[in-house]
Amino acid sequence: MKNLVICLIVLATTFGFSQIKTGNGMLVKKTTKVENVAVTVTVDSVEDIEKTFKVEDIEEILEKTDDDETLSFKIVCNGKTMSNGKKAHLSYKIEGNSNEVDVFLKGVEKLRASAINYYNNKN
């Protein structure tokens, strides 16, 4: 019984001191501003491209951006291991601005098609 009372006292004290204290009733608002949106996708095959992302996924991300933000999309296509032991890769990258989302999304579509074409022509 004595141990139970001690545990309850320690628990009540902990909860009492762990409360957040506000400075004289002042409420401080913090805002987060995104200045740069960069997406990089690394794939190993056409199947990875098709299951990893669709242009609609990127469009959904861009809907949440503010005006005049820098946008960047990069896709890295991994290849086979070369004779020197390093893995071959090819990357495509596009940069744009959130004021021109439609142009940026067309570029993403072209990059996706180019990556698929890379793997199809590789075999």
Tab-separated table of C-alpha atoms in Angstrom:
chain	number	residue	atom	x	y	z
A	1	MET	CA	0.000	0.000	0.000
A	2	LYS	CA	2.863	2.324	0.849
A	3	ASN	CA	4.460	1.673	-2.575
A	4	LEU	CA	1.166	2.431	-4.329
A	5	VAL	CA	0.806	5.787	-2.563
A	6	ILE	CA	4.405	6.729	-3.385
A	7	CYS	CA	3.886	5.808	-7.075
A	8	LEU	CA	0.701	7.908	-7.219
A	9	ILE	CA	2.452	10.899	-5.651
A	10	VAL	CA	5.375	10.641	-8.086
A	11	LEU	CA	2.960	10.275	-11.012
A	12	ALA	CA	0.866	13.277	-9.938
A	13	THR	CA	4.005	15.382	-9.423
A	14	THR	CA	5.332	14.413	-12.848
A	15	PHE	CA	2.077	15.368	-14.554
A	16	GLY	CA	1.920	18.618	-12.625
A	17	PHE	CA	5.387	19.784	-13.608
A	18	SER	CA	5.174	18.580	-17.208
A	19	GLN	CA	2.412	20.996	-18.179
A	20	ILE	CA	3.370	23.591	-20.790
A	21	LYS	CA	3.562	27.073	-19.394
A	22	THR	CA	2.524	29.932	-21.646
A	23	GLY	CA	4.170	33.315	-21.316
A	24	ASN	CA	1.596	35.559	-19.621
A	25	GLY	CA	-1.277	34.127	-21.638
A	26	MET	CA	0.351	35.122	-24.927
A	27	LEU	CA	-0.230	32.800	-27.838
A	28	VAL	CA	2.670	32.435	-30.217
A	29	LYS	CA	1.846	31.287	-33.737
A	30	LYS	CA	4.508	29.582	-35.744
A	31	THR	CA	4.200	29.258	-39.494
A	32	THR	CA	6.109	27.027	-41.822
A	33	LYS	CA	6.964	28.217	-45.293
A	34	VAL	CA	8.100	25.870	-48.008
A	35	GLU	CA	10.496	27.515	-50.433
A	36	ASN	CA	11.694	24.556	-52.448
A	37	VAL	CA	9.955	21.301	-53.396
A	38	ALA	CA	12.305	18.595	-54.692
A	39	VAL	CA	11.281	15.026	-55.510
A	40	THR	CA	13.809	12.339	-56.445
A	41	VAL	CA	12.730	8.857	-57.530
A	42	THR	CA	15.228	6.014	-57.957
A	43	VAL	CA	14.099	2.999	-60.002
A	44	ASP	CA	15.576	-0.240	-61.297
A	45	SER	CA	13.076	-1.241	-64.004
A	46	VAL	CA	9.957	-0.253	-65.942
A	47	GLU	CA	7.867	-2.052	-63.332
A	48	ASP	CA	9.384	0.141	-60.620
A	49	ILE	CA	8.481	3.263	-62.584
A	50	GLU	CA	4.911	2.147	-63.092
A	51	LYS	CA	4.323	1.161	-59.475
A	52	THR	CA	6.409	3.898	-57.808
A	53	PHE	CA	4.743	7.023	-59.122
A	54	LYS	CA	2.227	8.470	-61.501
A	55	VAL	CA	2.035	12.065	-62.668
A	56	GLU	CA	-1.141	12.434	-60.601
A	57	ASP	CA	0.938	11.777	-57.468
A	58	ILE	CA	3.222	14.693	-58.297
A	59	GLU	CA	0.205	16.846	-59.143
A	60	GLU	CA	-1.255	16.127	-55.704
A	61	ILE	CA	1.967	17.299	-54.051
A	62	LEU	CA	2.012	20.472	-56.143
A	63	GLU	CA	-1.557	21.364	-55.193
A	64	LYS	CA	-0.300	22.054	-51.671
A	65	THR	CA	2.453	24.457	-52.730
A	66	ASP	CA	2.273	28.233	-52.588
A	67	ASP	CA	2.957	30.633	-55.441
A	68	ASP	CA	6.478	31.331	-56.657
A	69	GLU	CA	8.187	28.266	-55.181
A	70	THR	CA	11.046	26.414	-56.835
A	71	LEU	CA	10.120	22.924	-58.028
A	72	SER	CA	12.472	20.101	-58.943
A	73	PHE	CA	11.845	16.530	-60.095
A	74	LYS	CA	14.562	13.961	-60.726
A	75	ILE	CA	14.356	10.326	-61.750
A	76	VAL	CA	17.413	8.082	-61.438
A	77	CYS	CA	17.422	4.912	-63.543
A	78	ASN	CA	19.774	2.250	-62.178
A	79	GLY	CA	21.411	-0.103	-64.632
A	80	LYS	CA	23.530	-3.212	-64.397
A	81	THR	CA	26.870	-3.419	-62.652
A	82	MET	CA	29.723	-2.421	-64.946
A	83	SER	CA	33.078	-4.156	-65.293
A	84	ASN	CA	34.676	-1.791	-62.772
A	85	GLY	CA	32.178	-2.903	-60.105
A	86	LYS	CA	30.153	0.314	-60.076
A	87	LYS	CA	26.488	0.367	-60.892
A	88	ALA	CA	25.526	2.192	-64.076
A	89	HIS	CA	22.827	4.820	-63.810
A	90	LEU	CA	21.138	7.521	-65.839
A	91	SER	CA	19.279	10.484	-64.385
A	92	TYR	CA	16.769	12.939	-65.777
A	93	LYS	CA	15.956	16.205	-64.012
A	94	ILE	CA	13.529	19.054	-64.536
A	95	GLU	CA	13.222	22.302	-62.621
A	96	GLY	CA	10.396	24.791	-62.651
A	97	ASN	CA	8.251	27.200	-60.693
A	98	SER	CA	4.952	26.681	-58.914
A	99	ASN	CA	3.464	29.521	-60.967
A	100	GLU	CA	3.687	27.242	-64.031
A	101	VAL	CA	2.463	23.909	-62.662
A	102	ASP	CA	1.019	22.689	-65.989
A	103	VAL	CA	4.342	23.160	-67.780
A	104	PHE	CA	6.170	21.413	-64.943
A	105	LEU	CA	3.753	18.442	-64.998
A	106	LYS	CA	4.206	18.058	-68.771
A	107	GLY	CA	7.946	17.889	-68.129
A	108	VAL	CA	7.405	15.219	-65.470
A	109	GLU	CA	5.324	13.217	-67.965
A	110	LYS	CA	8.158	13.468	-70.520
A	111	LEU	CA	10.745	12.373	-67.946
A	112	ARG	CA	8.620	9.393	-66.954
A	113	ALA	CA	8.164	8.400	-70.614
A	114	SER	CA	11.899	8.840	-71.271
A	115	ALA	CA	12.796	6.625	-68.306
A	116	ILE	CA	10.400	3.919	-69.512
A	117	ASN	CA	11.874	4.248	-73.003
A	118	TYR	CA	15.392	3.900	-71.530
A	119	TYR	CA	14.577	0.554	-69.953
A	120	ASN	CA	12.644	-0.697	-72.994
A	121	ASN	CA	15.525	0.104	-75.385
A	122	LYS	CA	18.133	-1.258	-72.990
A	123	ASN	CA	16.890	-4.836	-73.360
